[in-house]
Short mmCIF file of C-alpha atoms in Angstrom, two decimals:
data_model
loop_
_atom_site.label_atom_id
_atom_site.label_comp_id
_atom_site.label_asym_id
_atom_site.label_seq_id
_atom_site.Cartn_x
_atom_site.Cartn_y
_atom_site.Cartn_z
CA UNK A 756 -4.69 -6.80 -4.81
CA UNK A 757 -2.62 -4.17 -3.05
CA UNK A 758 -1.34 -7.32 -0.28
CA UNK A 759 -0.44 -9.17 -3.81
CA UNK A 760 1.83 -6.42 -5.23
CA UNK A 761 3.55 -6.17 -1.77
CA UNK A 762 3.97 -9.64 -1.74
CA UNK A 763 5.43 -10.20 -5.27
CA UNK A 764 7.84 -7.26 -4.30
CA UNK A 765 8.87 -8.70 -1.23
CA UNK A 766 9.03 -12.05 -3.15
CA UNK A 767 11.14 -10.62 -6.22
CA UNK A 768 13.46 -8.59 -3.47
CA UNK A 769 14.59 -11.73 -1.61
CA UNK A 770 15.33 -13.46 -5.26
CA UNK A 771 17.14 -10.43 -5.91
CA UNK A 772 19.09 -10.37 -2.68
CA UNK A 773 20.04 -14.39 -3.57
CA UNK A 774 21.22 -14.08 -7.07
CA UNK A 775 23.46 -11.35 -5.06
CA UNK A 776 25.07 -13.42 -3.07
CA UNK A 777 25.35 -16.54 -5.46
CA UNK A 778 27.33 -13.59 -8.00
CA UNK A 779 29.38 -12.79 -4.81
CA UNK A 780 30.10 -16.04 -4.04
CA UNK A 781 31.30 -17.31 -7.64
CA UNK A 782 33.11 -14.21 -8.28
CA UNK A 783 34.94 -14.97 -5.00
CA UNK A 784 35.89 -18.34 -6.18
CA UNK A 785 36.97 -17.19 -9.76
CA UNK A 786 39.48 -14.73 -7.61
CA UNK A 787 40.67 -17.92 -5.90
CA UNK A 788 41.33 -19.65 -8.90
CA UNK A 789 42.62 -16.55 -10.62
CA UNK A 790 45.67 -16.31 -7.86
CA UNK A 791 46.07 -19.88 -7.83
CA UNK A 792 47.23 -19.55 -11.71
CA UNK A 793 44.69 -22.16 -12.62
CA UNK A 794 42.99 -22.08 -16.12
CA UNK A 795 39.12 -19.88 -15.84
CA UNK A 796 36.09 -21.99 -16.97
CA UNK A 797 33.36 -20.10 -16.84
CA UNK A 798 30.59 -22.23 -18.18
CA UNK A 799 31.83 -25.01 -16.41
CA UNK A 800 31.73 -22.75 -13.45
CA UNK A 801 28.31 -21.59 -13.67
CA UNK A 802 26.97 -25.23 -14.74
CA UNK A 803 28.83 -26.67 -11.33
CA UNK A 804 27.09 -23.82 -9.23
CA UNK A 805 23.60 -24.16 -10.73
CA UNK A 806 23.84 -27.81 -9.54
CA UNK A 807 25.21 -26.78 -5.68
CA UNK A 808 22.26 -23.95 -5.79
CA UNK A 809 19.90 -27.11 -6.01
CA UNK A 810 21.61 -28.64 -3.59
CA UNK A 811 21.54 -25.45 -1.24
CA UNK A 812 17.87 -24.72 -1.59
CA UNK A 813 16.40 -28.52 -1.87
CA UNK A 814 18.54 -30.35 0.95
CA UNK A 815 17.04 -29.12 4.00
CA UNK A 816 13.30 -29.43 2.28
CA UNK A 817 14.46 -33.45 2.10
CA UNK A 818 15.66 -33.38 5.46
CA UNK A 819 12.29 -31.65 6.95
CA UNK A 820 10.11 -33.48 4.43
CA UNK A 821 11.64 -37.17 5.94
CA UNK A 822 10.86 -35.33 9.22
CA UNK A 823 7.62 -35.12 9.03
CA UNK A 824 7.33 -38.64 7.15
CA UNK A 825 9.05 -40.99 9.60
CA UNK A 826 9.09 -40.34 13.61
CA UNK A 827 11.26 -43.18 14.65
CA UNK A 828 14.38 -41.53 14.84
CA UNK A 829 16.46 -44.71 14.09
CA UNK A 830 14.42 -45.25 10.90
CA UNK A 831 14.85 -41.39 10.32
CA UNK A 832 18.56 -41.20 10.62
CA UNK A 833 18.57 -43.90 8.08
CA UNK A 834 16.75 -42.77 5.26
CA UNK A 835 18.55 -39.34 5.25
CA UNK A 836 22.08 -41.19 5.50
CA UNK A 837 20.80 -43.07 2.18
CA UNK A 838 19.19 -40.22 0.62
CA UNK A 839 22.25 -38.18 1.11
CA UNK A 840 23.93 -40.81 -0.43
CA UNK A 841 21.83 -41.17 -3.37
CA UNK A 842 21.92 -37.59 -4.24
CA UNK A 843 25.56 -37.18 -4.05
CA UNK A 844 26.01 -39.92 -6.38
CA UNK A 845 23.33 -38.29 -8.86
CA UNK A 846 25.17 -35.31 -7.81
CA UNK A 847 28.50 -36.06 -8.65
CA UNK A 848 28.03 -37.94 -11.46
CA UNK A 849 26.40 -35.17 -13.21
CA UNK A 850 28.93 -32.84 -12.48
CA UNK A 851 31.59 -35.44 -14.05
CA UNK A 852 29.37 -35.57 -17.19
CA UNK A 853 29.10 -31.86 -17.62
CA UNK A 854 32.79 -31.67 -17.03
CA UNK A 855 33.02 -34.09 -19.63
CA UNK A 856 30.69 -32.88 -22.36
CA UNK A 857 32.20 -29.03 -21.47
CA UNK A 858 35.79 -29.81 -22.54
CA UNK A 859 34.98 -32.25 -24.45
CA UNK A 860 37.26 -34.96 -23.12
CA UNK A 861 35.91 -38.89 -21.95
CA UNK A 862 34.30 -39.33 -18.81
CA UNK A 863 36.38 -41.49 -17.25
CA UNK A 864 39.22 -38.52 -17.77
CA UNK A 865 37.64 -36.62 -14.59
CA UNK A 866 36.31 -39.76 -12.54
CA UNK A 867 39.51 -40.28 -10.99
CA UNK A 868 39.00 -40.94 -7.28
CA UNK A 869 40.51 -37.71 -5.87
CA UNK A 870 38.25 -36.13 -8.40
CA UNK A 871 35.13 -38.00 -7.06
CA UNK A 872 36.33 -37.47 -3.42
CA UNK A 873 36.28 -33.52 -4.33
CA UNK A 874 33.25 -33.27 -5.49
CA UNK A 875 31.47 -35.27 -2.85
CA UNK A 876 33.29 -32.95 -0.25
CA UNK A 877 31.95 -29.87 -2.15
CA UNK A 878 28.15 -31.33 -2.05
CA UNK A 879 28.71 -32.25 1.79
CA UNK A 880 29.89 -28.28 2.32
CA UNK A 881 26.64 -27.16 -0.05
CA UNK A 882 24.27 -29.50 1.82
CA UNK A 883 25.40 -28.29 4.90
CA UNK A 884 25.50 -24.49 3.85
CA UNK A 885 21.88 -24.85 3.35
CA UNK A 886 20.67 -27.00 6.18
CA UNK A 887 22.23 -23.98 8.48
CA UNK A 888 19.92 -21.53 6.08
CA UNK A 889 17.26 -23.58 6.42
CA UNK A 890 17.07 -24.02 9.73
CA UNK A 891 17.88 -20.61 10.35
CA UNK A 892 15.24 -19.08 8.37
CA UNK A 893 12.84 -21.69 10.13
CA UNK A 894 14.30 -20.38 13.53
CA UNK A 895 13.14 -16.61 12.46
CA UNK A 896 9.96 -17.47 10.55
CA UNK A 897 8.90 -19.25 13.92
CA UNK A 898 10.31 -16.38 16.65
CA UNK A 899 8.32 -13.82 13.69
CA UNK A 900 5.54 -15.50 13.96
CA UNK A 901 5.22 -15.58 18.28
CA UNK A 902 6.10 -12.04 18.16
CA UNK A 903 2.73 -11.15 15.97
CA UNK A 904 0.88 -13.96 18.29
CA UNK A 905 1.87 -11.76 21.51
CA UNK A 906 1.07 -8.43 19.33
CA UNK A 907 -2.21 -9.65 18.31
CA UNK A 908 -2.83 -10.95 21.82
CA UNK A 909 -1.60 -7.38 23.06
CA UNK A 910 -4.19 -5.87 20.69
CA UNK A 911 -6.92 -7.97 22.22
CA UNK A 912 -6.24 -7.51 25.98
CA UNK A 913 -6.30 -4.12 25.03
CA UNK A 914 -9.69 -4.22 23.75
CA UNK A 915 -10.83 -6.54 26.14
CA UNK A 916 -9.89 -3.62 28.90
CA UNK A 917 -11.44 -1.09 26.75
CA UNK A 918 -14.73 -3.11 26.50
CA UNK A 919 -14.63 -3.93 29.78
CA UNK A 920 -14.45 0.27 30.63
CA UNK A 921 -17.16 0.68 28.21
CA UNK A 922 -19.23 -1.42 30.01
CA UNK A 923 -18.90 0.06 33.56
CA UNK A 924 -19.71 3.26 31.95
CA UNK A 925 -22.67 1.95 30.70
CA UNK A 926 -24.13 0.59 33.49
CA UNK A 927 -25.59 3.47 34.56
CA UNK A 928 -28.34 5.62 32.35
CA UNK A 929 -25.93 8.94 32.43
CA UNK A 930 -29.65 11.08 31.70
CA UNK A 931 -31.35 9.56 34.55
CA UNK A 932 -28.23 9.93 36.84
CA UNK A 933 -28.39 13.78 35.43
CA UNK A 934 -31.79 14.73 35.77
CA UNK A 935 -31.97 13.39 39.20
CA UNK A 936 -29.36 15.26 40.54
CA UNK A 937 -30.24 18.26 39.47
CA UNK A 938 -33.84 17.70 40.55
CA UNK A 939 -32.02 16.86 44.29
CA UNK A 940 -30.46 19.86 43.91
CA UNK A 941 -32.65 22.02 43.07
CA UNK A 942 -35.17 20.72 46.05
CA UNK A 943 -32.20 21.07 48.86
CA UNK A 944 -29.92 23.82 47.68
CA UNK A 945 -32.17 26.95 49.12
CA UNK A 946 -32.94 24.80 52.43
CA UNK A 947 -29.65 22.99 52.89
CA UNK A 948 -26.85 24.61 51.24
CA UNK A 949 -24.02 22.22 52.45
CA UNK A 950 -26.29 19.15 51.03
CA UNK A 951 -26.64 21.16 47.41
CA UNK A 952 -23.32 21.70 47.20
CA UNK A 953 -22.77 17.87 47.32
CA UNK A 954 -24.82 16.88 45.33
CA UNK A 955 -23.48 19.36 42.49
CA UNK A 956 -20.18 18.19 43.04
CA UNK A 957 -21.24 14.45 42.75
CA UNK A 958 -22.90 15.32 39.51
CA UNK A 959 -19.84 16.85 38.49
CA UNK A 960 -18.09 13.90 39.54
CA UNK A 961 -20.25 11.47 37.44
CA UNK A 962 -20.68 13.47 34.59
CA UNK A 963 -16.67 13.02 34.42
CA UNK A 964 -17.12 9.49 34.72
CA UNK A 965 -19.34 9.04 32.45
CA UNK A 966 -17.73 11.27 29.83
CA UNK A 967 -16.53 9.11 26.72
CA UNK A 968 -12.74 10.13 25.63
CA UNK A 969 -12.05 8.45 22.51
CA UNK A 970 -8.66 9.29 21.77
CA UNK A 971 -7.56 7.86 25.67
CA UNK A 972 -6.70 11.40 26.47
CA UNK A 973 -8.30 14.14 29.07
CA UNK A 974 -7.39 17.77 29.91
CA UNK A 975 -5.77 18.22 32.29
CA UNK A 976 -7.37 20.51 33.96
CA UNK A 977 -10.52 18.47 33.92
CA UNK A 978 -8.52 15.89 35.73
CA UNK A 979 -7.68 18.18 38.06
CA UNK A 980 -11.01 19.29 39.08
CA UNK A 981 -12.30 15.63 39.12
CA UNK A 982 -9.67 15.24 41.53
CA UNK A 983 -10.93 18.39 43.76
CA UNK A 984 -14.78 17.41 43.68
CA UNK A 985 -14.00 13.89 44.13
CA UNK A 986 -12.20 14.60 47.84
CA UNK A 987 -14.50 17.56 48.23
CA UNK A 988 -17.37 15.13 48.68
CA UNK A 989 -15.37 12.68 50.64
CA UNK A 990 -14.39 15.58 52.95
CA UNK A 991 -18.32 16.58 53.07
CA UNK A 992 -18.88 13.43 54.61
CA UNK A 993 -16.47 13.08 57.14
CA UNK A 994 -16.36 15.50 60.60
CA UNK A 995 -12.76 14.97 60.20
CA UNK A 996 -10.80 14.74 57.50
CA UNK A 997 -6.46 15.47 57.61
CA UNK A 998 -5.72 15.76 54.02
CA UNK A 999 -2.48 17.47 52.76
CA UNK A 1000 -3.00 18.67 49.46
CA UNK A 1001 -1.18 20.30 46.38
CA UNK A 1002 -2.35 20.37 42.98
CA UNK A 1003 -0.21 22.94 40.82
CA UNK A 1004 -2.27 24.30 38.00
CA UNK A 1005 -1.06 24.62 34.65
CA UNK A 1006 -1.26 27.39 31.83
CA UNK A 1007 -0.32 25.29 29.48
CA UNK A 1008 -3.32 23.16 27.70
CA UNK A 1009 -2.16 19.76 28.67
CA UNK A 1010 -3.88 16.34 28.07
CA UNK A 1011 -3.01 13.10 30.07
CA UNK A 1012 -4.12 9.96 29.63
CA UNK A 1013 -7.42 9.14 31.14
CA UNK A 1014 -8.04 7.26 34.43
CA UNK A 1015 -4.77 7.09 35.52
CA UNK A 1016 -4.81 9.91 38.05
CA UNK A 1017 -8.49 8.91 38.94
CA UNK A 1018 -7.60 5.48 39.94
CA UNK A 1019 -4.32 6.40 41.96
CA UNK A 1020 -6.35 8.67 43.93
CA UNK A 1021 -8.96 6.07 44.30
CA UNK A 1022 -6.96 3.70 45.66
CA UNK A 1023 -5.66 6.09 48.52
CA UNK A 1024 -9.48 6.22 49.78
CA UNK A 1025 -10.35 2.49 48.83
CA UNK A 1026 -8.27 1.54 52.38
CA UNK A 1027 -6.85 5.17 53.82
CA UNK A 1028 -7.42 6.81 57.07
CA UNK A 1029 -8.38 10.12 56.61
CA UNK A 1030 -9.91 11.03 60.03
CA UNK A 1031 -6.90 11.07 62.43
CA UNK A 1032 -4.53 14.42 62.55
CA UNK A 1033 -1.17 11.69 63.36
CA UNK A 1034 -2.17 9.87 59.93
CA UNK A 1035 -2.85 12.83 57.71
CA UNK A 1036 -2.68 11.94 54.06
CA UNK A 1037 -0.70 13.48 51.67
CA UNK A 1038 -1.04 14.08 47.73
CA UNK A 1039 1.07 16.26 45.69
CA UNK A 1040 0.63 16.70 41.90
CA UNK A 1041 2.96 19.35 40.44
CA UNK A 1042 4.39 19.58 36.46
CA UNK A 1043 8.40 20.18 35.49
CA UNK A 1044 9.31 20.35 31.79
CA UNK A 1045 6.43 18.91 30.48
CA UNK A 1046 5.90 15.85 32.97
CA UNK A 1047 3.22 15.33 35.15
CA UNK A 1048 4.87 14.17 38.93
CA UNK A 1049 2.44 12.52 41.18
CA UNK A 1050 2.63 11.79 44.78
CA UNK A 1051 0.49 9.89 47.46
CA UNK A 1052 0.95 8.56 50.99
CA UNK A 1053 -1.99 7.41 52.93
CA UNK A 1054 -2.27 5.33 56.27
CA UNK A 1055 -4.37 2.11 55.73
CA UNK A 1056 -7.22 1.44 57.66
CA UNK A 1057 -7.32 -2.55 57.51
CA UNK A 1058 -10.30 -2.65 59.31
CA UNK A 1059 -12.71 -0.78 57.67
CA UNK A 1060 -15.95 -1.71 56.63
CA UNK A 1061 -16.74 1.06 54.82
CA UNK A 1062 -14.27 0.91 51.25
CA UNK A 1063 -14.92 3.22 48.80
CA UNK A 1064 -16.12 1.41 45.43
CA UNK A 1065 -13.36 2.27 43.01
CA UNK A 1066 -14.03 2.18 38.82
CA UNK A 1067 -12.92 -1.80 38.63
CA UNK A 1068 -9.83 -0.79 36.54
CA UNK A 1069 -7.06 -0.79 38.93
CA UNK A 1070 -3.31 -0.61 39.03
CA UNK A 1071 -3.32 -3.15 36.19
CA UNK A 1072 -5.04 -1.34 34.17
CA UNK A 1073 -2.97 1.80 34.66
CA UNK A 1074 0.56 -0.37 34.11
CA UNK A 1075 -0.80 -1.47 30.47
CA UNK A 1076 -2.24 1.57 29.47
CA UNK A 1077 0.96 3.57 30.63
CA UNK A 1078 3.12 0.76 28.57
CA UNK A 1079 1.33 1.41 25.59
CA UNK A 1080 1.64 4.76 25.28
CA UNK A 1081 4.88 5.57 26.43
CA UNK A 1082 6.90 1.92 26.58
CA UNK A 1083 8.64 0.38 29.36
CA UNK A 1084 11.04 3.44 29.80
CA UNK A 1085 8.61 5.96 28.99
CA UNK A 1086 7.52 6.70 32.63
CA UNK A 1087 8.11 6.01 35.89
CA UNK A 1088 5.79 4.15 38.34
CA UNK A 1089 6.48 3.45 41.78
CA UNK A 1090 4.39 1.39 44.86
CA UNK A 1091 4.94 0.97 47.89
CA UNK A 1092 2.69 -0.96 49.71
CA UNK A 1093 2.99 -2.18 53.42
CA UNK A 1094 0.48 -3.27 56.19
CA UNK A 1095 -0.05 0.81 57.49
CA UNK A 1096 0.39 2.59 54.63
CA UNK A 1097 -0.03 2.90 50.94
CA UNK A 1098 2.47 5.17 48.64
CA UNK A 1099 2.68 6.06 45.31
CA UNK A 1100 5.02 8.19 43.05
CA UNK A 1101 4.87 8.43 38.92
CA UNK A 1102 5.68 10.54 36.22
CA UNK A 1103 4.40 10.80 32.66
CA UNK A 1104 5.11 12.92 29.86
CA UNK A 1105 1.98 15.02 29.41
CA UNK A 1106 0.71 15.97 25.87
CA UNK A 1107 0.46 19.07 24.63
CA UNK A 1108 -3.23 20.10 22.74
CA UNK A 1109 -3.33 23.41 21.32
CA UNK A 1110 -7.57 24.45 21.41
CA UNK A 1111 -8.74 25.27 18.54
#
């Protein structure tokens, strides 16, 4: 009901918007004629212009109807040259007879031939007028109608991701993961300290991971301390590990969108080198005026054997889901890639959440 009242409002605006310009246009004429000293017919006027509004509106639905009717193009060109012809004559011969009947004079009185030649040039500029407007509005309905194809398409890649995150998140029972960890824990923290302390973190870490954010938004903070455990227990398992790192806290209760950071960082341990003091790494997260600006620079390792699984979202992932939410000049992100090393820079606008 309510997508039939828009539509009868759209429909009655664009009548409104023609009778405009038909009013315009005669009144524009009647000017013309006005300054040209010539005598003012009105109803002669508005009889001649109801016929070249049929003309505008019903030409180009001839033309595209023949279209569609006849493919060869020889046969085509044709049948509109004679139905042009046919309706010009019907055309002009009505407009004679109006004329006629009007000011009451005999037909043959306003059949002269420069009067017949006039009117058939003023059906040829009609018919043309609206074969431009009909092809135009063609032209738009068609380029309309992409844009809500890619839209809708947009929409659906963008649930596809989203379904596709839901499902790595649920491939793993988050109570089992849970309980088992703490059980671990609880067995090797008063024994083995370092080991406890691991395996918190890593719960910590999962319990992140696992964490559903509906809105596509985290705290920042809890970013941040995802980011800590998460080379914390990458640190625990190395004897060596060169690492430069900066995270600048904030006082301000900040969201950002969720996964980006995760995945950047990711990706510096899915191929870095992390155990030699000439390749130390380097990441540097610090906030300016309400942006979020993120640094990395690792080494590559392109032999390793050992990659570090990442989330299966990737930098594709993190392009789209930056797009969305801030368009293309909405943030800023930067890779560098080469055979030895892998950098990164971006900044975001963060958003602000005030707890309740």
């Amino acid at each position: 009901m309510i997508l039939n009242l828009r539509a009868d409002k759209s429909r009655l605006k664009t009548i409104g918007w023609h009778l405009l310009f038909w009013l315009i246009y005669i009144l524009y004429e009647e000017v013309i004629v006005f300054y040209a000293k010539q005598p003012a017919e009105p109803l002669g006027t508005l009889y001649s212009f109801l016929i070249n509004a049929w003309v505008f509106y019903n030409y180009w639905r001839g033309v595209r109807y023949l279209t569609k009717k006849i493919k060869n193009i020889f046969l085509l060109i044709l049948a509109i040259a004679v139905a042009f012809t046919i309706v010009t004559s019907i055309v002009v011969f009505f407009k004679i007879l109006g004329d006629s009947l009007i000011q009451h004079v005999s037909f043959n009185a306003h059949a002269s031939p420069f009067r017949r030649m006039s009117l058939i040039m003023r059906t040829v500029y009609f018919a043309g007028m609206g074969a431009a407007y009909g092809f135009a509005k063609e032209v738009i309905q068609k380029e309309r109608e992409a844009a809500q194809l890619i839209e809708k398409q947009q929409i659906l890649e963008k649930k596809a991701l989203q379904a596709e995150l839901n499902v790595i998140k649920s491939q793993i029972n988050p109570h089992f993961v849970f309980n088992t960890l703490g059980f671990l824990y609880a067995e090797t923290y008063k024994k083995l300290p370092q080991v406890g302390e691991s395996i918190i973190t890593l719960s910590n870490i999962m319990r992140y991971a696992l964490t559903k954010n509906e809105d596509g938004y985290s705290s920042l903070e809890s970013e941040f301390t995802y980011i800590r455990d998460f080379i914390k227990i990458h640190e625990s398992r190395s004897k060596a590990f060169f690492m430069k790192v900066n995270i600048e806290s904030s006082a301000v209760p900040y969201q950002v969108v969720s996964l980006v950071l995760i995945t950047l960082i990711e990706n510096m341990f899915k191929h870095g080198i992390f155990n030699q003091a000439t390749k130390e790494a380097t990441l540097n997260i610090t906030i300016h005026d309400g942006k979020l600006h993120f640094y990395s620079l690792n080494y590559k390792n392109n032999n390793s054997v050992n990659k570090v699984q990442s989330n299966g979202i990737g930098l594709n992932y993190i392009r789209e889901r930056l797009m969305d939410e801030y368009g293309r000049e909405g943030y800023e992100l930067l890779v560098d890639e080469t055979h030895n090393s892998y950098e990164c820079k971006l900044i975001m606008p963060l958003k602000y959440h005030e707890s309740n």
